[in-house]
Every structure is written in C-alpha cells, then in structure tokens.
Short mmCIF file of C-alpha atoms and ligand atoms in Angstrom, two decimals:
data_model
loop_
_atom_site.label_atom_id
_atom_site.label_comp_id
_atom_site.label_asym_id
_atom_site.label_seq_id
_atom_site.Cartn_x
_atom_site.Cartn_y
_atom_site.Cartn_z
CA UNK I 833 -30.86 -4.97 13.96
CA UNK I 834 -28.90 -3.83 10.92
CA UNK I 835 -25.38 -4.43 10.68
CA UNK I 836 -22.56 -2.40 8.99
CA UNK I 837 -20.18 -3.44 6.88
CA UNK I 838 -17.47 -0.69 5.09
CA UNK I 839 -17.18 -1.84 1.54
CA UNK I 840 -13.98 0.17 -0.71
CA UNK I 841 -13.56 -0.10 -4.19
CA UNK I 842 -10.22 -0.33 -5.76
CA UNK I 843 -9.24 1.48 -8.77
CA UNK I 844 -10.18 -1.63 -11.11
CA UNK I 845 -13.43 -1.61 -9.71
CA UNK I 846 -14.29 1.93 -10.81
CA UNK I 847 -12.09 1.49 -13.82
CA UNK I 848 -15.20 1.65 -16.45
CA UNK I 849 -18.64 1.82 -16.83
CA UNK I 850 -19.27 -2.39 -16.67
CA UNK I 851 -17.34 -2.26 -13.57
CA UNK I 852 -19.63 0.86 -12.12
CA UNK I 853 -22.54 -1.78 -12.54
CA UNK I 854 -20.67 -4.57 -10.86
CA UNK I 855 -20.22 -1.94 -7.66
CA UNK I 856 -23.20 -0.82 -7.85
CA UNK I 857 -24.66 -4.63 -7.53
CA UNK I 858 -22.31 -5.30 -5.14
CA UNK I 859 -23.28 -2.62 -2.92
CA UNK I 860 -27.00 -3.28 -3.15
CA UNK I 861 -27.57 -6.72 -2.60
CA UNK I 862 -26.19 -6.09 1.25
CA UNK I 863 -28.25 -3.52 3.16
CA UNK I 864 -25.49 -3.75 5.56
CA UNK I 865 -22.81 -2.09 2.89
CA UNK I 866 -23.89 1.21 4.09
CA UNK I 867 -20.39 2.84 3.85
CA UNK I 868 -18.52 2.89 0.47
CA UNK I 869 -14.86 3.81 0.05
CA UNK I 870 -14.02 4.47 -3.50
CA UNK I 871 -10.28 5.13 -5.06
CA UNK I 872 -9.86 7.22 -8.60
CA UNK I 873 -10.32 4.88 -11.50
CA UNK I 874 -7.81 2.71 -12.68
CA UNK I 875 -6.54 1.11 -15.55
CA UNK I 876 -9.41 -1.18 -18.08
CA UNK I 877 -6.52 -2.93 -19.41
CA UNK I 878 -3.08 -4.29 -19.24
CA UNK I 879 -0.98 -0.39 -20.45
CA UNK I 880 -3.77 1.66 -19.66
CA UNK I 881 -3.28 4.63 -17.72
CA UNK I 882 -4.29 5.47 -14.04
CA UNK I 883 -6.85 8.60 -13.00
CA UNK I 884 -4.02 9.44 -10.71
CA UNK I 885 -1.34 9.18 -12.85
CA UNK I 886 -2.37 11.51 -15.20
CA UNK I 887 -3.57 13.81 -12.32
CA UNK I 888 0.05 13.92 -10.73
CA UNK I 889 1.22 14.73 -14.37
CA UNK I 890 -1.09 16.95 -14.76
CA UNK I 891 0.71 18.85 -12.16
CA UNK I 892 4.91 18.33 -13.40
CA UNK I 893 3.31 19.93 -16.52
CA UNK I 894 1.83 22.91 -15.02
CA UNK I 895 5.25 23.29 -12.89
CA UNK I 896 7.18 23.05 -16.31
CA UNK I 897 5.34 25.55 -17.50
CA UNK I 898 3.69 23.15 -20.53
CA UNK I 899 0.42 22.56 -21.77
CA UNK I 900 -1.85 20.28 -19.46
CA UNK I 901 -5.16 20.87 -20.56
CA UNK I 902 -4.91 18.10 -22.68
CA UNK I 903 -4.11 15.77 -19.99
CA UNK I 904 -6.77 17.21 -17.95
CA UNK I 905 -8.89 16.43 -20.78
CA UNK I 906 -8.66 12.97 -20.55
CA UNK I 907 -10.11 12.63 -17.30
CA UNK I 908 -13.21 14.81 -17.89
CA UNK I 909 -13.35 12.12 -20.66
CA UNK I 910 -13.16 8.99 -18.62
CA UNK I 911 -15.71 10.48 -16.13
CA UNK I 912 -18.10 12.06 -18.59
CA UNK I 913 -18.10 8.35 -20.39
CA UNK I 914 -19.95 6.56 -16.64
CA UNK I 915 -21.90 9.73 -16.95
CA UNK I 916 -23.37 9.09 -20.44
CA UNK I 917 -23.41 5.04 -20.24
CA UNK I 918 -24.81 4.66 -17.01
CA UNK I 919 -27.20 7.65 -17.16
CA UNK I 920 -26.11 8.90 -13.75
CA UNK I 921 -27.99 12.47 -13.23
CA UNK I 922 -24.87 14.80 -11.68
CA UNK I 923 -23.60 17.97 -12.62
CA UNK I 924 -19.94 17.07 -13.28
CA UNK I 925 -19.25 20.21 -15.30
CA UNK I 926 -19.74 22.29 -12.44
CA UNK I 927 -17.18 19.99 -10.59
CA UNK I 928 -14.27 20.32 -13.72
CA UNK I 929 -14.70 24.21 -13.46
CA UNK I 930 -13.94 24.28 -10.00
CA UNK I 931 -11.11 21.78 -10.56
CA UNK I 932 -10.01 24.32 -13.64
CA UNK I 933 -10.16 27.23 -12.26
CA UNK I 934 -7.89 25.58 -9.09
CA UNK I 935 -5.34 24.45 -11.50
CA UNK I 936 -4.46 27.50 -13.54
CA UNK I 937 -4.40 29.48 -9.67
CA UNK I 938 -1.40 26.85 -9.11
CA UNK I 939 -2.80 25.07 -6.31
CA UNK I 940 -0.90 22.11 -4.50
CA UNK I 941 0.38 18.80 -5.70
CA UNK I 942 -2.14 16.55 -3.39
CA UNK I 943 -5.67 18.72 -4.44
CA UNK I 944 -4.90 17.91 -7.96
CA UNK I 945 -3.85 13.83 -7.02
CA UNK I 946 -7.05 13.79 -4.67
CA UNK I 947 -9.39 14.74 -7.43
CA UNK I 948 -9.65 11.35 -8.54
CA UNK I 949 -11.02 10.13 -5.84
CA UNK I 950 -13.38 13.39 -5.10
CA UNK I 951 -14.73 12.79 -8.69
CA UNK I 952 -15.28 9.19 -8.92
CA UNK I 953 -17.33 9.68 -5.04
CA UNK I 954 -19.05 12.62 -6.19
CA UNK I 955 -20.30 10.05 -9.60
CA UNK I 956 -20.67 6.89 -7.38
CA UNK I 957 -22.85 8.35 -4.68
CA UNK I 958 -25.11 10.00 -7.31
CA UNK I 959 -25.48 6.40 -8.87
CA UNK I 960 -26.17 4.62 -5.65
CA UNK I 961 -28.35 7.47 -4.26
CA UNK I 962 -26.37 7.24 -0.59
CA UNK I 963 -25.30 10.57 0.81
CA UNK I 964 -21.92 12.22 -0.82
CA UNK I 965 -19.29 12.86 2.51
CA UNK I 966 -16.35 14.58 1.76
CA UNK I 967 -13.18 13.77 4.27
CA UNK I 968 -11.95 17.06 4.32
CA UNK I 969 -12.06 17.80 7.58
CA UNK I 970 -12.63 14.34 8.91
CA UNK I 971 -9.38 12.75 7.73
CA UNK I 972 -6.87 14.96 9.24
CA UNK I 973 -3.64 15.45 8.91
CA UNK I 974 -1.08 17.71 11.18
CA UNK I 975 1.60 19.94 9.66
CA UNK I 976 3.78 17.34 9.19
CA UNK I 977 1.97 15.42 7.05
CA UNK I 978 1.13 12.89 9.72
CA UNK I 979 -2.24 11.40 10.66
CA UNK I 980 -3.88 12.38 13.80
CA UNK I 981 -5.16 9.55 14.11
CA UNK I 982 -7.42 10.47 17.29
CA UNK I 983 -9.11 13.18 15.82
CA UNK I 984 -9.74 11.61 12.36
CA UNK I 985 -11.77 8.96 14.66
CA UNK I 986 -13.68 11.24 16.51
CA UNK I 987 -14.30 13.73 13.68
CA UNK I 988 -16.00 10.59 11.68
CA UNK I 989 -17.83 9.28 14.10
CA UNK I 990 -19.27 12.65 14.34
CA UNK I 991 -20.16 12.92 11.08
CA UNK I 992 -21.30 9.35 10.38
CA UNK I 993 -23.61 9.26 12.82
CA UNK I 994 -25.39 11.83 10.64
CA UNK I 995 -25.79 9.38 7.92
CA UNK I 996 -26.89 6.14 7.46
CA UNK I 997 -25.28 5.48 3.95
CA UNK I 998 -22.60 7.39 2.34
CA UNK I 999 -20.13 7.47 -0.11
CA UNK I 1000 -16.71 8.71 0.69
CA UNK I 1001 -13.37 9.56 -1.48
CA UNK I 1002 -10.32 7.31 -0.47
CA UNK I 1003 -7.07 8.49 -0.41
CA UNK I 1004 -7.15 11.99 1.00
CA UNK I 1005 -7.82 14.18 4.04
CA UNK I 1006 -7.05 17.55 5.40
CA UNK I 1007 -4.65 19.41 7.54
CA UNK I 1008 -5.40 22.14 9.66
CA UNK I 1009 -5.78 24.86 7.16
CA UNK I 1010 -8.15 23.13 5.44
CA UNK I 1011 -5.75 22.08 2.30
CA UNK I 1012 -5.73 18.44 1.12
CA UNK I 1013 -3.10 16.41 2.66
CA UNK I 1014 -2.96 12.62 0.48
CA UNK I 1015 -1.61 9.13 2.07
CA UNK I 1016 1.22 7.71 0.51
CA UNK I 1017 0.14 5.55 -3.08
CA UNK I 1018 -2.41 2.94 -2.65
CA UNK I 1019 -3.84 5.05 0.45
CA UNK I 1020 -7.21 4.45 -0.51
CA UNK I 1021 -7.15 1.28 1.11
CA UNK I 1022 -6.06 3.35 4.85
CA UNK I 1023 -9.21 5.45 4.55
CA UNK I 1024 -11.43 2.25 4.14
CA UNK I 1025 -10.03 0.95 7.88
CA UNK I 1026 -10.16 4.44 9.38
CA UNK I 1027 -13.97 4.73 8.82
CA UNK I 1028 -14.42 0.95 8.99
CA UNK I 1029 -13.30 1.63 13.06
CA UNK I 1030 -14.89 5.16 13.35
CA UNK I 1031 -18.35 3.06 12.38
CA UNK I 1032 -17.28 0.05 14.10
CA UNK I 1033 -18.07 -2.13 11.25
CA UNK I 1034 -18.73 -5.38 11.12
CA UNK I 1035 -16.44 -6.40 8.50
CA UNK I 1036 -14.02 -4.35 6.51
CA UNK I 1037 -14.32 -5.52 3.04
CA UNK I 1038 -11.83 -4.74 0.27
CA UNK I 1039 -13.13 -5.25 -3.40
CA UNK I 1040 -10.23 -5.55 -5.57
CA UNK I 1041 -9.87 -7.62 -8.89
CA UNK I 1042 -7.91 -10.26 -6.82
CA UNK I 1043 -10.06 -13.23 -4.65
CA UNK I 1044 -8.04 -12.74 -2.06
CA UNK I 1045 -4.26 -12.31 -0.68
CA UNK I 1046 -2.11 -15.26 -2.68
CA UNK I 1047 0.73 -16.85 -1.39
CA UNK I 1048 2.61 -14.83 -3.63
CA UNK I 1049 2.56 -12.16 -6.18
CA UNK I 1050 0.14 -13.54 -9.23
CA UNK I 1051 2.83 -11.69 -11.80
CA UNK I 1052 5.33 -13.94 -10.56
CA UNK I 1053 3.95 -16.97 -9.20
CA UNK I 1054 1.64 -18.83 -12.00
CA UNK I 1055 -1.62 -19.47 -9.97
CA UNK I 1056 -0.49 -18.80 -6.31
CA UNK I 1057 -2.49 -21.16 -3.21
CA UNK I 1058 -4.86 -18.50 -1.93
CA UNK I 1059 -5.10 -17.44 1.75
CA UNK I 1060 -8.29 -18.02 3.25
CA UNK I 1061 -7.51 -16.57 6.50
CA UNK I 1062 -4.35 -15.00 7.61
CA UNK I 1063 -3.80 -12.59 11.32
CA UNK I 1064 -3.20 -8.75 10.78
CA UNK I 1065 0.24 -9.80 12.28
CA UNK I 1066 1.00 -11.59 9.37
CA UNK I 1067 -0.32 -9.62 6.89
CA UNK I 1068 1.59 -6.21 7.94
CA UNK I 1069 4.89 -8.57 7.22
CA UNK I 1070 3.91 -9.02 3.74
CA UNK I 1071 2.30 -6.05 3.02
CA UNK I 1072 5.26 -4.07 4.66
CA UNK I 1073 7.39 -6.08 2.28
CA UNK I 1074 5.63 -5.09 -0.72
CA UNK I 1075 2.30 -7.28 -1.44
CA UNK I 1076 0.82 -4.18 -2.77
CA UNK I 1077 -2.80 -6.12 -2.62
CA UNK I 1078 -3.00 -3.75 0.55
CA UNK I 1079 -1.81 -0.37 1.46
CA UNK I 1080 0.94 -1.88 5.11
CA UNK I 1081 -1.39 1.29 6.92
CA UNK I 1082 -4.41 -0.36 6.47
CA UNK I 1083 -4.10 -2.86 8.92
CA UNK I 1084 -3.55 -1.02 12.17
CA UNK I 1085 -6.91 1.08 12.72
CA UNK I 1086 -8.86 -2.08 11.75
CA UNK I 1087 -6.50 -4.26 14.09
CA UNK I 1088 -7.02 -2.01 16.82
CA UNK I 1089 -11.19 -2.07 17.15
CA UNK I 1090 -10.65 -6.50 16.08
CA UNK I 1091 -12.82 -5.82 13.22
CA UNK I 1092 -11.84 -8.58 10.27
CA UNK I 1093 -10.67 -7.39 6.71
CA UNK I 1094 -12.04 -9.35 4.09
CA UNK I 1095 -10.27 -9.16 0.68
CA UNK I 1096 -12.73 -9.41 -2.08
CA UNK I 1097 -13.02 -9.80 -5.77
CA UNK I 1098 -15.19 -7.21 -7.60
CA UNK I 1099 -15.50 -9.20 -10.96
CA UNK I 1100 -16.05 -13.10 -8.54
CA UNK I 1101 -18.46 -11.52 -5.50
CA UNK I 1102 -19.77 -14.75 -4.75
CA UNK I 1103 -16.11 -16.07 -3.84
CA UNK I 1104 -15.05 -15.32 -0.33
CA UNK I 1105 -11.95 -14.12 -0.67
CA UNK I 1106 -9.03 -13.74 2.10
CA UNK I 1107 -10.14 -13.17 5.72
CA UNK I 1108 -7.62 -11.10 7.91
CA UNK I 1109 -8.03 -11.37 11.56
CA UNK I 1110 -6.08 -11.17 15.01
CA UNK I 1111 -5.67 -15.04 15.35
CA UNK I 1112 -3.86 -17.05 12.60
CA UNK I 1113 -5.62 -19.57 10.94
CA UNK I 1114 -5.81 -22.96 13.20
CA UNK I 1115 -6.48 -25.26 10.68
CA UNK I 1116 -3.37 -24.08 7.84
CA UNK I 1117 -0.91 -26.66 8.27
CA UNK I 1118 1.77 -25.38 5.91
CA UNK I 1119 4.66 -23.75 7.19
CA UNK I 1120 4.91 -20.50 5.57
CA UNK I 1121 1.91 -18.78 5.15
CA UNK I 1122 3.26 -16.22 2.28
CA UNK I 1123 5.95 -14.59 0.25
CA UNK I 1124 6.91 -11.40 -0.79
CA UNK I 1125 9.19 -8.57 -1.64
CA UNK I 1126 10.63 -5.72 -2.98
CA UNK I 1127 13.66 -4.27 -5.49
CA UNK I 1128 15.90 -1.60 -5.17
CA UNK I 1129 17.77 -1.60 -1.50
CA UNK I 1130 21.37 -0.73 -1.30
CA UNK I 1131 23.25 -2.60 1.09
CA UNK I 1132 26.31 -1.14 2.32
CA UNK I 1133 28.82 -3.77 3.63
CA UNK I 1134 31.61 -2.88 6.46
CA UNK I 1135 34.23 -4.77 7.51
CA UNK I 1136 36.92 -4.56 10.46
CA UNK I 1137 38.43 -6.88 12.76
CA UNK I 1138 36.56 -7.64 15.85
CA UNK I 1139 33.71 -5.08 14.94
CA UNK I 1140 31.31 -6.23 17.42
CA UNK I 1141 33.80 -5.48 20.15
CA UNK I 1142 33.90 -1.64 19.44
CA UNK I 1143 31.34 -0.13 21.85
CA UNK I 1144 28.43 2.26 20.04
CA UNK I 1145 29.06 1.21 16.46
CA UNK I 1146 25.98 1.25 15.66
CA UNK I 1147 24.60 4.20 17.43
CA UNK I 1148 27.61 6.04 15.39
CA UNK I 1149 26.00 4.43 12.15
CA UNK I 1150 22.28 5.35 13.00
CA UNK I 1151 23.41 8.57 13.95
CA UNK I 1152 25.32 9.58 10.39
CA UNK I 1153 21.99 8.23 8.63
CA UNK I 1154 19.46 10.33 10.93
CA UNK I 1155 22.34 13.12 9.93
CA UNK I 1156 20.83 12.16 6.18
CA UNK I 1157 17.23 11.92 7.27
CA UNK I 1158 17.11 8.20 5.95
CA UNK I 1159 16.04 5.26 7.72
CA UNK I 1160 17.48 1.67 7.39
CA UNK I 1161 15.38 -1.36 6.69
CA UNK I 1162 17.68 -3.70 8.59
CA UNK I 1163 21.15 -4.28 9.92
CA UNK I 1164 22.53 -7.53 10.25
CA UNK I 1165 25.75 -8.04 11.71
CA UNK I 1166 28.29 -10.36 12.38
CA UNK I 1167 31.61 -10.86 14.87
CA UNK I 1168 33.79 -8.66 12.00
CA UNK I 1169 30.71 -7.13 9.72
CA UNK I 1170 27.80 -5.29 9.44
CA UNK I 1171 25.55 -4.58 6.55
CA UNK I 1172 22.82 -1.98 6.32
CA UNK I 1173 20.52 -2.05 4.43
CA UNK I 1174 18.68 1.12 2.73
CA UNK I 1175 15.82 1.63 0.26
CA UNK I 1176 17.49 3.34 -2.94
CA UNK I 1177 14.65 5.92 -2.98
CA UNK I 1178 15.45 6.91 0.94
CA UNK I 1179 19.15 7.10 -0.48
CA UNK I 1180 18.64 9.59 -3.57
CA UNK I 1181 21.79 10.89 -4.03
CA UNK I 1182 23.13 10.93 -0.52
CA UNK I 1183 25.20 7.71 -0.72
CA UNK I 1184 28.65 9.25 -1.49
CA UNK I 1185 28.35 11.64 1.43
CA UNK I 1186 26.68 8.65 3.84
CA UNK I 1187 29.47 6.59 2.69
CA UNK I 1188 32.46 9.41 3.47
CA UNK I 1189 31.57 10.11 7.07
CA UNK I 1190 31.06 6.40 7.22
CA UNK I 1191 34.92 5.65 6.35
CA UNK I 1192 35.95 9.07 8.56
CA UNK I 1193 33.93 7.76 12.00
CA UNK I 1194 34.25 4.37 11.70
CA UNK I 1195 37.38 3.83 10.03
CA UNK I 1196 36.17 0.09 8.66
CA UNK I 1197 38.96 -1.89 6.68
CA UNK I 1198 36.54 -2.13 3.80
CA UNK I 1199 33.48 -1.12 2.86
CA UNK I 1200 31.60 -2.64 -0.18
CA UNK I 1201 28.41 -0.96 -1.41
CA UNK I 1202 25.70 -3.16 -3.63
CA UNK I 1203 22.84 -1.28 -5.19
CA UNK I 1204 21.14 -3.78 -6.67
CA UNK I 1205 19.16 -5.32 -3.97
CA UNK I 1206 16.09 -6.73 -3.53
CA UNK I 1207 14.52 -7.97 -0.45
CA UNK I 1208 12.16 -11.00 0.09
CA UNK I 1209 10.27 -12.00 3.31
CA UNK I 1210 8.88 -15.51 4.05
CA UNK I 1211 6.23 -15.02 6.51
CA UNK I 1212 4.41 -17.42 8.63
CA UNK I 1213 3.36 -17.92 12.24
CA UNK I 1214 4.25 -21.23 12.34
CA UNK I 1215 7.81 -20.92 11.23
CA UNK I 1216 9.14 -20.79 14.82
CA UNK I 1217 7.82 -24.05 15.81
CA UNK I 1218 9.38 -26.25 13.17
CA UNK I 1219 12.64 -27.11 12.19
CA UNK I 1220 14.71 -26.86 9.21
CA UNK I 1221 12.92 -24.04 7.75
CA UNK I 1222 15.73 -21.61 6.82
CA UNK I 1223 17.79 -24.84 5.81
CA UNK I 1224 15.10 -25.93 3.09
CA UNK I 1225 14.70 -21.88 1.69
CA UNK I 1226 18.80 -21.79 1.86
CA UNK I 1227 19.08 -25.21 -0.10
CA UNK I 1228 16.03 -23.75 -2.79
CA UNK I 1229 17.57 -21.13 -3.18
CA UNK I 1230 21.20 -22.65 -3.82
CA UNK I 1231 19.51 -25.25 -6.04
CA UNK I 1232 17.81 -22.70 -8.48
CA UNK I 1233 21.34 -20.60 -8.77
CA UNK I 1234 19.95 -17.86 -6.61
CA UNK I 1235 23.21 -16.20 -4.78
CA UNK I 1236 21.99 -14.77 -1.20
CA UNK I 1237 23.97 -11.20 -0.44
CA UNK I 1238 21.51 -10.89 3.46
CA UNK I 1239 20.44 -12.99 5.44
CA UNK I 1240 17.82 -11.74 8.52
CA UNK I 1241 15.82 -13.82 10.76
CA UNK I 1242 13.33 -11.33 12.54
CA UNK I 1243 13.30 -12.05 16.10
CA UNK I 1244 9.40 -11.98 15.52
CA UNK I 1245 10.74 -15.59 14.36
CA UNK I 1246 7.64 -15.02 11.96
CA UNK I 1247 9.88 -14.00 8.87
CA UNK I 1248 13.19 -14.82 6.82
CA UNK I 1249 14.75 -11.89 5.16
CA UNK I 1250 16.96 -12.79 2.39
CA UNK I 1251 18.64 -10.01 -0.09
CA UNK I 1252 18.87 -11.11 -3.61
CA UNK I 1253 20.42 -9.24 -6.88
CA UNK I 1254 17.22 -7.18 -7.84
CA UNK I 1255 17.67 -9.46 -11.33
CA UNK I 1256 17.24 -12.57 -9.46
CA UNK I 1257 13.87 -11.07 -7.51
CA UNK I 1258 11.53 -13.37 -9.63
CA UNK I 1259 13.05 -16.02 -9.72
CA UNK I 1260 14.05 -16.33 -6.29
CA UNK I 1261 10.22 -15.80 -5.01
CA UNK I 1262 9.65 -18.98 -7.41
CA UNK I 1263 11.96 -21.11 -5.71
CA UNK I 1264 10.92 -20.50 -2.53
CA UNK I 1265 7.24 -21.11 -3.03
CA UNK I 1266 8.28 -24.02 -5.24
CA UNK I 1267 10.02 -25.54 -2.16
CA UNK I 1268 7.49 -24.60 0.37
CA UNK I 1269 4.70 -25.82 -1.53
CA UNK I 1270 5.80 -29.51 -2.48
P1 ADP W 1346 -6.79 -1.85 -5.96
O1 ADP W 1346 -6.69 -0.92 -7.13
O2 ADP W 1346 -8.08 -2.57 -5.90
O3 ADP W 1346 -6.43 -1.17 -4.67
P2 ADP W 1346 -4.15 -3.04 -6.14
O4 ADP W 1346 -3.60 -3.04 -7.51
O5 ADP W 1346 -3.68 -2.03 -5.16
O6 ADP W 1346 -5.74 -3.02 -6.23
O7 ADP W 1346 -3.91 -4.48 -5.47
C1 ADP W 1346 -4.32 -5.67 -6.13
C2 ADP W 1346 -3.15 -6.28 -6.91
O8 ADP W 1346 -2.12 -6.69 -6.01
C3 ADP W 1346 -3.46 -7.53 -7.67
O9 ADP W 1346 -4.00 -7.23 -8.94
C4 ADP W 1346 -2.12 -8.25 -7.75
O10 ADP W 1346 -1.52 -8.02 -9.02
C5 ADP W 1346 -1.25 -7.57 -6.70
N1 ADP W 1346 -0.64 -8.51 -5.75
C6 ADP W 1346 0.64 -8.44 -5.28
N2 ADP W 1346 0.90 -9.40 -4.39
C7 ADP W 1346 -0.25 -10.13 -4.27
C8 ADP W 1346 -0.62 -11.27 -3.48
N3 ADP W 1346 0.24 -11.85 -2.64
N4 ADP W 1346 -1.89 -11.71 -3.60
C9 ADP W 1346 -2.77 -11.13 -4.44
N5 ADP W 1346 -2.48 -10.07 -5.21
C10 ADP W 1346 -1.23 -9.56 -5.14
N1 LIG W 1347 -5.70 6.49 -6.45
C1 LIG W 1347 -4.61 6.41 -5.49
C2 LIG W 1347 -3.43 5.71 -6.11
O1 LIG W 1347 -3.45 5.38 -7.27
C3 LIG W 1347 -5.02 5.79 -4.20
C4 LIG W 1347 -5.58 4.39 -4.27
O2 LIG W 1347 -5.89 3.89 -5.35
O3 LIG W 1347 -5.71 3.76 -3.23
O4 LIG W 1347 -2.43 5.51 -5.44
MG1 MG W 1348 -4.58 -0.70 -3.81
#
C-alpha cells in the first residue's frame, strides 16, 4: 500500500533556481511525498532579502502613499528567473496582473504577505506536475484571527481526498469572508502539521537548510551536538523560547494524531536529520537535551515587606496587565518580591501607564524596571531526575561573568529560566552548553 508522507519546504529551499532542482529531487525519489508545503522564497545569501519582506513593504509603501512598483518588481523578477532557468511552462503573468490590479485597489496587509507563498505553489506544482490546492477556504480562520482548528481539519480532509498529490502554499488561510487571514512569521511550518494530520501522514518532514534541531542556535554555538530524536514536549520548550528552526504552533496538530516530525536538510537529503516524537529519546544520556532563548523582555521588579502575605497580589497584577491587553511570560516571586516579566513588543509604549496603576494598587516600596532582558531556557526531560543541575548552570554562568537578573524553574521540572542583560544573551547560551557538554 502507499504511504504518505507531508514534505514542506522552507524559504531556503525555494530560495533559487539550484535549490528548485534539489526540491524537486527530493520530492521525486519518494512516491510517498505526495503532499508538498512550500513557504515564499528566501534569502540565496547571507544580506539577501526575503519574498516576504519585500511583500510586507510592499504594503507600508502603498500606505505611505510612495512608489512600490519597484519593489513589486523585484519579485516578478525572482519568480520569472525559476521560470526561465528551469523551463517551468506556467502563466505567471496572468498571476502578477491579478496581484497588480489587487494592490493599487488597496487590498489587505496579509493578501499581499501571502502572495509569496501563492506564487512560489502556483511555480512548484507546475514543475512537479502534482495538482495546485489553494488553502483558502481550507485553512480557516474566525474573526478574530484565530484558527478553527476543527474545521481547517475537516475542510482538508475533504479536499485531499480529492487528490492524490498536491502542492499547497504555507503560511496562509482564510476567514469567513473569504479574505486571507496569515499565521504569525515562520507560519509556514503550522500549515505543514495541519495537513500532515488532516492526511494522517506518515511522517511530517521539514526540509530546511539545517540537519536537524542543534543543541543550540548554530549563530551562537560553533558546531552545536545535533538532536537525533527529541519528544514534541521538549521541543515546544525550545521552540516557545525562540529556536526559530520551527514555528512553537507546529507541534500541536502533529502531536495530537502521534505522527513524528522529522527535521530535514534540503542541501544533505541523505542525512536524517532530527526526529520529534511523543517519547523522549531512551538512549540520550546527557542531561539537558537543548538551549535556547530570546532578547528583549522587560522585567519589572516590586518590592514590599512581607509581599507574599498580602492576599490577591497577583490577581491585582494580572488584572492591571489584562487592563493593557498584555500577557506576562513569567512571574517569579519571593517572601518580599515579585518580578514580571513582559516581552518589550507586548509592552509598546504602555509601560509608564502599567507601571502608575502598579505603584497606585499595590503601593510596593520600590519598584525597579529593567528593559534589557533576555530570556534563556535549558530544556531536558531528564533534568528532574538528577542532581545539581541548576548548581552547575548557576556556577557556568558565574564563572563566565554572566550576572543572572531571573531565575525560574518550571514546575514542568523540564526547564531552567534564567534572565540575562540582552548584551550578555550570547555569551551566556555559550557557557551553558560549554558546561553541559564537558
Ligand atoms: P525555513 O526557512 O526552512 O523555515 P528557518 O530559518 O525558519 O528555516 O529555520 C532554520 C534556521 O533556524 C537555521 O538556519 C538556524 O539558523 C536557526 N536555528 C535556531 N536555533 C536552532 C537550533 N537549535 N538548531 C538548528 N537551527 C537553529
Ligand atoms: N514566508 C513566511 C515568513 O517569512 C512564512 C514562512 O516562511 O514560514 O515568515
Ligand atoms: Mg521557518
């Protein structure tokens, strides 16, 4: 019987015409690939520019009332060139009128970021002769933006079961009157697990210019261990912490059908890459199983004596930042203290006010603000079971000159928040792995 495996592209993989080829071969030398998820091509080279970046500034031009058809120029360029090189017979121009004619009627923000991906399917299915299916109307989104995540599954399956090989855009859906509603950046990598449960693949497989999910970061870490297997439990930690190798959405609708994620490297297919199931792996015996972070938090500090005894503190501090529609990433507290700790693009511009009702309702005896934070998780399943693990990061830390501001043990016991000054990020992440991996 034939299997099915969901294979999506990243945007290096669809960066250029050489990488086309590599897809292409990819693709072909499984039958099972039968469903491709592409993203919007990204960049050849180190300060090159994204398809979707110049789409979503495409868009601030055309709201500034300046010229964009420039800009717009530049990706009929990039597309045209896979066009000519890899003599792939599609009408594009048809396609970039459509997209024109949209543009200078002032249509929405996501339609114009979504074209990237519409484009490069539109191309990639023409070149791999599988079906083209749009996920307007599959992918769906309710008014608030939200995935309905119920009827996205059902609408695919419908639709799938019509064909046996397709290619589909990443990164975009639909709400219910029909305009295009996008996933947050790096979304691509969502749409791949939505379809990979609607078909109830086999395998999820993410082709990326990576072999797999490192230890750590690879622009910070000089030649990170790579993960061979890790559990989806895992993985959310790090990729909720901000290993951008996958989109933190990505992992639920695969988790939920137990169909494995395989990260995979476009330009080294014959390497396996990092497998991401429910269990962790039995056979890792190190104790952390990976790294990784993020800059830019604010931490607000409060002190007053015997804090913890005043009933509803916190309640009163959730309830002044729900007043600010933000949401806290974590709030550690002590006998006299509590921090909280706040992305600085939820804050944007609402600190002064935050901190103001803050002094009028709680009435600490100081309050310190620090926004220069960045966060770093150490994740691993087997952290709970030894001992000494927080002392060894604490005394790496220490010993490389790294000064901790937060400290937060999840009660996952899976994870070690620490917040660093944002210019100690790197350097912290070094330490750590440095000490873990001796
Ligand atoms: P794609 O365009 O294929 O979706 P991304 O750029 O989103 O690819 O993700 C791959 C990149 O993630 C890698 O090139 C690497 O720089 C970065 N990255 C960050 N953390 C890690 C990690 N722990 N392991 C591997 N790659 C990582
Ligand atoms: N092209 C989109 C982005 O750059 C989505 C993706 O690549 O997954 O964020
Ligand atoms: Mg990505």
């Amino acid at each position: 019987m034939m299997g099915v495996k969901v294979a999506k592209f990243g945007g290096s993989s669809v960066a250029d015409a050489i990488q086309f080829k590599k897809t292409k071969e990819i693709v072909l030398s499984d039958k099972d690939r039968r469903y491709v998820v592409v993203s919007a091509p990204g960049k050849r080279f180190e300060g090159d520019t994204k398809i979707t970046d110049v789409l979503y500034l495409c868009k601030a031009h055309i709201e500034h009332n300046l010229p964009y058809e420039q800009l717009f120029q530049v990706v009929i360029d990039r597309y045209m060139s896979f066009k000519i090189n890899l003599g792939i017979e599609v009408d594009l121009q048809s396609e970039f009128d459509i997209i024109k004619k949209n543009l200078h009627d002032g249509i929405g923000e996501a339609y114009i970021a979504s074209r990237g991906e519409y484009l490069s399917a539109v191309i990639i299915a023409a070149y791999l002769g599988y079906d083209l299916v749009d996920t307007v109307g599959l992918i769906r989104f309710d008014k608030s933006g939200a995935l309905m995540f119920e009827e996205t599954d059902k609408a695919l399956k419908e639709e799938l079961s019509k064909h046996e090989r397709a290619v589909m855009p990443g990164f975009y859906g639909s709400n219910d009157k029909g305009e295009i509603v996008t996933f947050s950046r790096g979304g691509s990598d969502v749409t791949g697990s939505l379809i990979a449960r609607a078909v109830n693949a086999d395998v999820y497989e993410n082709w990326t210019d990576v072999s797999g999910f490192m230890m750590a970061d690879p622009r910070i870490v000089d030649n990170p261990e790579q993960i061979s297997q890790i559990s989806y439990k895992e993985l959310r930690e790090l990729s909720y912490m901000g290993a951008s190798v996958l989109h933190e959405d990505a992992i639920y609708p695969a988790k939920i059908a137990n169909i494995p994620i395989n990260i995979r490297n476009t330009n080294e297919p014959y390497e396996e890459g990092t497998y991401i199931t429910a269990e962790p792996d039995k056979n890792n015996t190190k104790i952390i199983t990976g790294i990784a972070g993020n800059k830019d938090f604010t931490v607000i500090a409060l002190y007053k004596n015997l804090l913890a005894t005043e009933k509803g503190y916190i309640r009163k501090i959730l309830n002044i930042l729900e007043d600010y529609d933000v949401s806290c990433e974590h709030i550690p507290s002590g006998i006299d203290t509590v921090s909280i700790v706040i992305s600085n693009e939820q804050l944007d511009g609402k600190i002064d006010r935050i901190i103001k009702d803050i002094k009028n309702q709680l009435e600490p005896d100081s309050i310190e603000v620090f926004d220069q934070m960045a966060l770093i998780a150490t994740v691993g399943c087997g952290m709970s079971q030894r001992t000494g693990v927080s002392a060894k990061l604490f005394t790496a830390l220490a010993e490389n000159d790294v000064n901790i501001r937060m400290i937060d043990q999840g009660s996952s016991e899976m994870n070690i928040i620490v917040g660093v000054e944002n210019k100690q990020f790197e350097s912290a992440i070094r330490a750590i792995y440095q000490a873990f991996m001796e």
